[in-house]
Amino acid sequence: MAIKAKKVSASLEELLDPTSGQWSGVAGEKIEMAATPLANQPSEYIKASRDEKKIGKVRELEVKCCHNGGQVFLRLEWADEARNLEVTETNTFPDGAGVLFPIKDEPPIDEMGRKEERVNAWYWRADFADQPKNVWAEGLSTTNYSEESFIKAKSRWENGKWQVVLARNLAVGGPPDESVKLEVGKPTKIGFAVWEGGNGERAGVKSFSKEWRDFELEA
């Protein structure tokens, strides 16, 4: 099923707030999440030390999408019993979430792209002070952070739930092979990832949407 970003008339400040009433008129989509395969982990230590049945704790993500003609907004919400903000001595890591787009063609989502078929991720983490990173990759263990991130975020944890809004201008600067091009009426693909830090999830150990979904900005 395709995910469509509804066209709305609201400002960046209104839509960046995950509690804004503007979101009440945007339909949500439930995304089924799964554990990333241990076979795809680049670390032999991770493969040997983790139980695939115990990773990928977040199994459902609610996504709302909209745009105001100049900026696109993705509101992510998921259940998380604890608000994890830092690395601790008890194998706890910061909670996190990401939105993934193919930059070219349709590379494998479970391998973070492949050579000459990059993917772009908008990466939020609970210890980033709502300053998400722009990430690009072309296969396992090739994650790179762009020098400049054009992504904005605002997050809220309350009553056992994270609510995170990620936003970006449709047109951005920087190297063209590090950020997805987004245009009204031009379809692309989208995927999602969540890290439950209280479950020891970090790097490639996470929940993810196993398949690309069609994504389009409503005209």
XYZ file of N, CA and C in Angstrom, residues 52-177:
378
model
N 18.293 -13.301 17.679
C 17.443 -12.579 16.730
C 16.007 -12.455 17.221
N 15.569 -13.386 18.062
C 14.205 -13.331 18.582
C 14.032 -12.229 19.616
N 15.144 -11.710 20.133
C 15.063 -10.709 21.188
C 15.432 -9.304 20.716
N 15.748 -9.160 19.442
C 16.030 -7.820 18.913
C 14.847 -7.365 18.067
N 14.852 -6.089 17.731
C 13.710 -5.558 17.001
C 12.481 -5.513 17.880
N 12.632 -4.934 19.064
C 11.541 -4.951 20.044
C 10.314 -4.195 19.567
N 10.508 -3.108 18.848
C 9.366 -2.330 18.339
C 8.827 -3.008 17.089
N 7.610 -3.501 17.155
C 7.042 -4.248 16.039
C 5.938 -3.499 15.300
N 5.592 -2.290 15.773
C 4.598 -1.485 15.053
C 4.934 -0.012 15.185
N 4.869 0.673 14.071
C 5.169 2.096 14.000
C 4.006 2.794 13.311
N 3.515 3.884 13.922
C 2.484 4.672 13.247
C 3.144 5.845 12.537
N 2.821 6.014 11.276
C 3.408 7.072 10.460
C 2.311 7.976 9.912
N 2.509 9.289 10.057
C 1.664 10.286 9.416
C 2.559 11.164 8.555
N 2.102 11.476 7.351
C 2.904 12.269 6.420
C 2.068 13.407 5.842
N 2.703 14.554 5.692
C 2.043 15.662 5.014
C 3.103 16.610 4.455
N 2.649 17.565 3.642
C 3.569 18.588 3.131
C 2.778 19.868 2.924
N 3.483 20.985 2.919
C 2.819 22.279 2.736
C 3.258 22.970 1.448
N 3.778 22.185 0.524
C 4.216 22.722 -0.760
C 5.689 23.054 -0.793
N 6.265 23.325 0.354
C 7.693 23.639 0.404
C 8.483 22.713 1.294
N 7.780 22.095 2.252
C 8.432 21.205 3.203
C 7.606 19.943 3.388
N 8.283 18.831 3.668
C 7.607 17.562 3.923
C 7.828 17.196 5.387
N 6.807 16.574 5.996
C 6.826 16.246 7.419
C 6.435 14.785 7.615
N 7.188 14.085 8.458
C 6.866 12.711 8.799
C 6.781 12.603 10.313
N 5.619 12.229 10.789
C 5.397 12.076 12.232
C 5.413 10.592 12.578
N 6.347 10.188 13.417
C 6.512 8.793 13.815
C 6.086 8.632 15.272
N 5.361 7.572 15.559
C 4.944 7.299 16.935
C 5.050 5.801 17.211
N 5.656 5.460 18.334
C 5.775 4.055 18.699
C 5.827 3.910 20.216
N 5.421 2.735 20.696
C 5.430 2.438 22.122
C 6.845 2.132 22.590
N 7.225 2.734 23.713
C 8.542 2.506 24.304
C 8.410 2.791 25.795
N 8.525 1.763 26.595
C 8.246 1.898 28.024
C 9.229 2.793 28.766
N 10.426 2.977 28.224
C 11.428 3.815 28.892
C 12.032 4.808 27.912
N 12.373 5.966 28.423
C 13.000 7.022 27.611
C 14.515 6.914 27.794
N 15.183 6.345 26.808
C 16.625 6.108 26.897
C 17.385 7.186 26.136
N 18.247 7.907 26.853
C 18.925 9.067 26.283
C 20.435 8.918 26.172
N 21.006 7.851 26.721
C 22.466 7.748 26.734
C 22.926 6.301 26.802
N 24.221 6.117 26.566
C 24.846 4.805 26.717
C 25.141 4.592 28.191
N 24.798 3.421 28.712
C 25.061 3.120 30.115
C 25.918 1.863 30.216
N 26.308 1.533 31.421
C 27.119 0.346 31.650
C 26.295 -0.933 31.627
N 25.001 -0.808 31.483
C 24.128 -1.985 31.481
C 23.604 -2.310 30.082
N 24.383 -1.976 29.066
C 24.048 -2.289 27.677
C 22.773 -1.603 27.211
N 22.581 -0.378 27.676
C 21.474 0.453 27.219
C 22.025 1.555 26.330
N 21.303 1.870 25.261
C 21.739 2.870 24.290
C 20.609 3.869 24.047
N 20.895 4.990 23.398
C 19.827 5.946 23.104
C 18.791 5.361 22.145
N 17.528 5.700 22.380
C 16.475 5.335 21.432
C 16.698 6.105 20.129
N 16.181 5.575 19.047
C 16.379 6.249 17.765
C 15.343 5.844 16.735
N 15.309 6.588 15.644
C 14.404 6.281 14.535
C 14.993 6.840 13.251
N 14.623 6.233 12.148
C 15.115 6.698 10.856
C 14.077 6.518 9.760
N 14.147 7.393 8.777
C 13.326 7.283 7.572
C 14.286 7.108 6.405
N 14.040 6.118 5.581
C 14.981 5.729 4.522
C 14.361 5.941 3.147
N 15.166 6.468 2.220
C 14.745 6.675 0.835
C 15.837 6.156 -0.102
N 15.474 5.549 -1.219
C 16.481 5.246 -2.230
C 16.830 6.519 -3.007
N 18.090 6.755 -3.240
C 18.499 7.906 -4.052
C 18.424 7.557 -5.536
N 18.673 6.294 -5.833
C 18.657 5.839 -7.226
C 18.103 4.426 -7.286
N 17.192 4.202 -8.225
C 16.610 2.882 -8.470
C 15.931 2.342 -7.211
N 16.010 1.040 -6.992
C 15.376 0.414 -5.839
C 16.325 -0.612 -5.218
N 17.346 -0.135 -4.491
C 18.322 -1.045 -3.886
C 17.714 -1.833 -2.730
N 18.366 -2.889 -2.269
C 17.820 -3.687 -1.167
C 17.746 -2.887 0.125
N 16.553 -2.833 0.715
C 16.362 -2.051 1.929
C 17.070 -2.693 3.123
N 17.156 -4.023 3.130
C 17.752 -4.699 4.289
C 19.277 -4.652 4.285
N 19.862 -4.138 3.211
C 21.323 -4.024 3.143
C 21.779 -2.573 3.016
N 20.862 -1.640 3.259
C 21.189 -0.212 3.184
C 21.778 0.172 1.827
N 21.140 -0.318 0.772
C 21.602 -0.008 -0.573
C 22.708 -0.920 -1.049
N 23.330 -0.525 -2.156
C 24.474 -1.271 -2.677
C 25.294 -0.334 -3.553
N 26.438 -0.805 -3.999
C 27.349 0.026 -4.776
C 26.624 0.674 -5.945
N 26.779 1.997 -6.043
C 26.183 2.807 -7.093
C 24.660 2.898 -7.002
N 24.070 2.389 -5.914
C 22.638 2.542 -5.661
C 22.479 2.951 -4.201
N 22.730 4.215 -3.946
C 22.754 4.724 -2.572
C 21.353 4.869 -1.986
N 21.334 4.869 -0.656
C 20.124 5.222 0.069
C 20.429 6.435 0.948
N 19.379 7.178 1.252
C 19.485 8.357 2.117
C 18.596 8.126 3.338
N 19.137 8.348 4.534
C 18.359 8.186 5.761
C 18.325 9.491 6.543
N 17.155 9.792 7.095
C 17.015 10.890 8.049
C 17.047 10.237 9.415
N 18.099 10.501 10.165
C 18.389 9.729 11.374
C 18.252 10.593 12.626
N 17.249 10.276 13.425
C 17.032 10.944 14.713
C 17.451 10.018 15.844
N 18.081 10.577 16.852
C 18.413 9.799 18.041
C 18.117 10.642 19.276
N 17.740 9.998 20.360
C 17.270 10.713 21.544
C 18.334 11.597 22.182
N 19.602 11.352 21.874
C 20.678 12.178 22.445
C 21.201 13.218 21.455
N 20.510 13.415 20.344
C 20.942 14.396 19.343
C 20.364 15.789 19.578
N 19.622 15.976 20.676
C 19.005 17.281 20.973
C 18.151 17.780 19.797
N 17.393 16.857 19.209
C 16.510 17.178 18.077
C 17.253 17.836 16.918
N 18.481 17.366 16.685
C 19.254 17.798 15.522
C 19.640 16.545 14.729
N 18.694 16.037 13.939
C 18.922 14.779 13.226
C 20.039 14.886 12.200
N 20.565 13.732 11.845
C 21.661 13.648 10.882
C 21.128 13.227 9.512
N 21.782 13.713 8.487
C 21.527 13.203 7.144
C 22.567 12.131 6.852
N 22.090 10.945 6.513
C 22.969 9.785 6.332
C 22.817 9.258 4.912
N 23.915 8.788 4.355
C 23.837 8.071 3.080
C 24.686 6.813 3.171
N 24.283 5.805 2.403
C 25.002 4.525 2.437
C 24.840 3.839 1.101
N 25.744 2.930 0.815
C 25.665 2.114 -0.399
C 26.034 0.663 -0.078
N 25.401 0.147 0.986
C 25.624 -1.228 1.393
C 25.931 -1.324 2.877
N 25.987 -2.549 3.370
C 26.265 -2.785 4.783
C 27.614 -2.197 5.177
N 27.659 -1.601 6.355
C 28.894 -1.025 6.930
C 29.449 0.140 6.111
N 28.572 0.866 5.380
C 29.053 2.008 4.590
C 28.370 3.312 5.009
N 27.822 3.350 6.217
C 27.088 4.535 6.674
C 27.991 5.754 6.753
N 27.541 6.839 6.147
C 28.279 8.104 6.164
C 27.346 9.236 6.574
N 27.880 10.172 7.363
C 27.119 11.357 7.743
C 27.489 12.517 6.823
N 26.483 13.199 6.297
C 26.742 14.382 5.482
C 27.302 15.498 6.352
N 28.133 16.336 5.758
C 28.701 17.457 6.514
C 27.615 18.395 7.008
N 26.570 18.554 6.219
C 25.467 19.428 6.597
C 24.159 18.659 6.522
N 23.331 18.829 7.563
C 22.017 18.205 7.560
C 20.954 19.285 7.408
N 20.043 19.070 6.473
C 18.966 20.034 6.235
C 17.669 19.598 6.926
N 17.778 18.591 7.784
C 16.606 17.998 8.422
C 16.358 18.644 9.780
N 15.089 18.890 10.078
C 14.695 19.414 11.381
C 13.871 18.354 12.106
N 13.836 18.461 13.438
C 13.067 17.489 14.211
C 12.568 18.103 15.507
N 11.505 17.506 16.011
C 11.018 17.809 17.352
C 10.443 16.521 17.920
N 10.800 16.206 19.163
C 10.392 14.932 19.738
C 9.741 15.117 21.099
N 9.001 14.089 21.496
C 8.316 14.094 22.788
C 8.130 12.661 23.240
N 8.503 12.378 24.492
C 8.215 11.072 25.090
C 7.299 11.281 26.275
N 6.186 10.569 26.287
C 5.244 10.684 27.397
C 4.366 9.445 27.436
N 4.082 8.976 28.656
C 3.183 7.834 28.860
C 3.574 6.622 28.015
N 4.867 6.357 27.968
C 5.329 5.160 27.268
C 5.267 5.224 25.765
N 5.317 6.431 25.192
C 5.311 6.567 23.736
C 6.272 7.661 23.293
N 6.981 7.383 22.200
C 7.758 8.420 21.519
C 6.905 8.992 20.396
N 6.968 10.304 20.234
C 6.394 10.992 19.080
C 7.502 11.869 18.507
N 7.841 11.642 17.259
C 8.942 12.363 16.617
C 8.478 12.870 15.259
N 8.708 14.141 14.996
C 8.441 14.699 13.666
C 9.776 15.036 13.008
N 9.969 14.541 11.799
C 11.134 14.868 10.972
C 10.646 15.705 9.798
N 11.355 16.765 9.489
C 10.933 17.666 8.412
C 12.125 18.090 7.571
N 11.854 18.364 6.294
C 12.908 18.834 5.393
C 12.287 19.596 4.250
N 12.999 20.595 3.761
C 12.564 21.264 2.532
C 12.571 20.262 1.393
N 11.661 20.448 0.444
C 11.656 19.546 -0.711
C 12.961 19.670 -1.479
N 13.429 20.891 -1.674
C 14.688 21.130 -2.378
C 15.752 21.521 -1.362
N 16.898 20.848 -1.416
C 17.992 21.147 -0.489
C 19.307 21.262 -1.247
N 20.289 21.872 -0.603
C 21.620 21.971 -1.184
C 22.451 20.742 -0.854
N 23.751 20.917 -0.903
C 24.647 19.800 -0.612
C 24.831 18.888 -1.800
N 25.718 17.887 -1.680
C 25.959 16.947 -2.778
C 24.678 16.233 -3.190
N 24.353 16.190 -4.478
C 23.087 15.608 -4.927
C 22.979 14.110 -4.687
N 24.100 13.428 -4.475
C 24.047 11.980 -4.259
C 24.028 11.615 -2.774
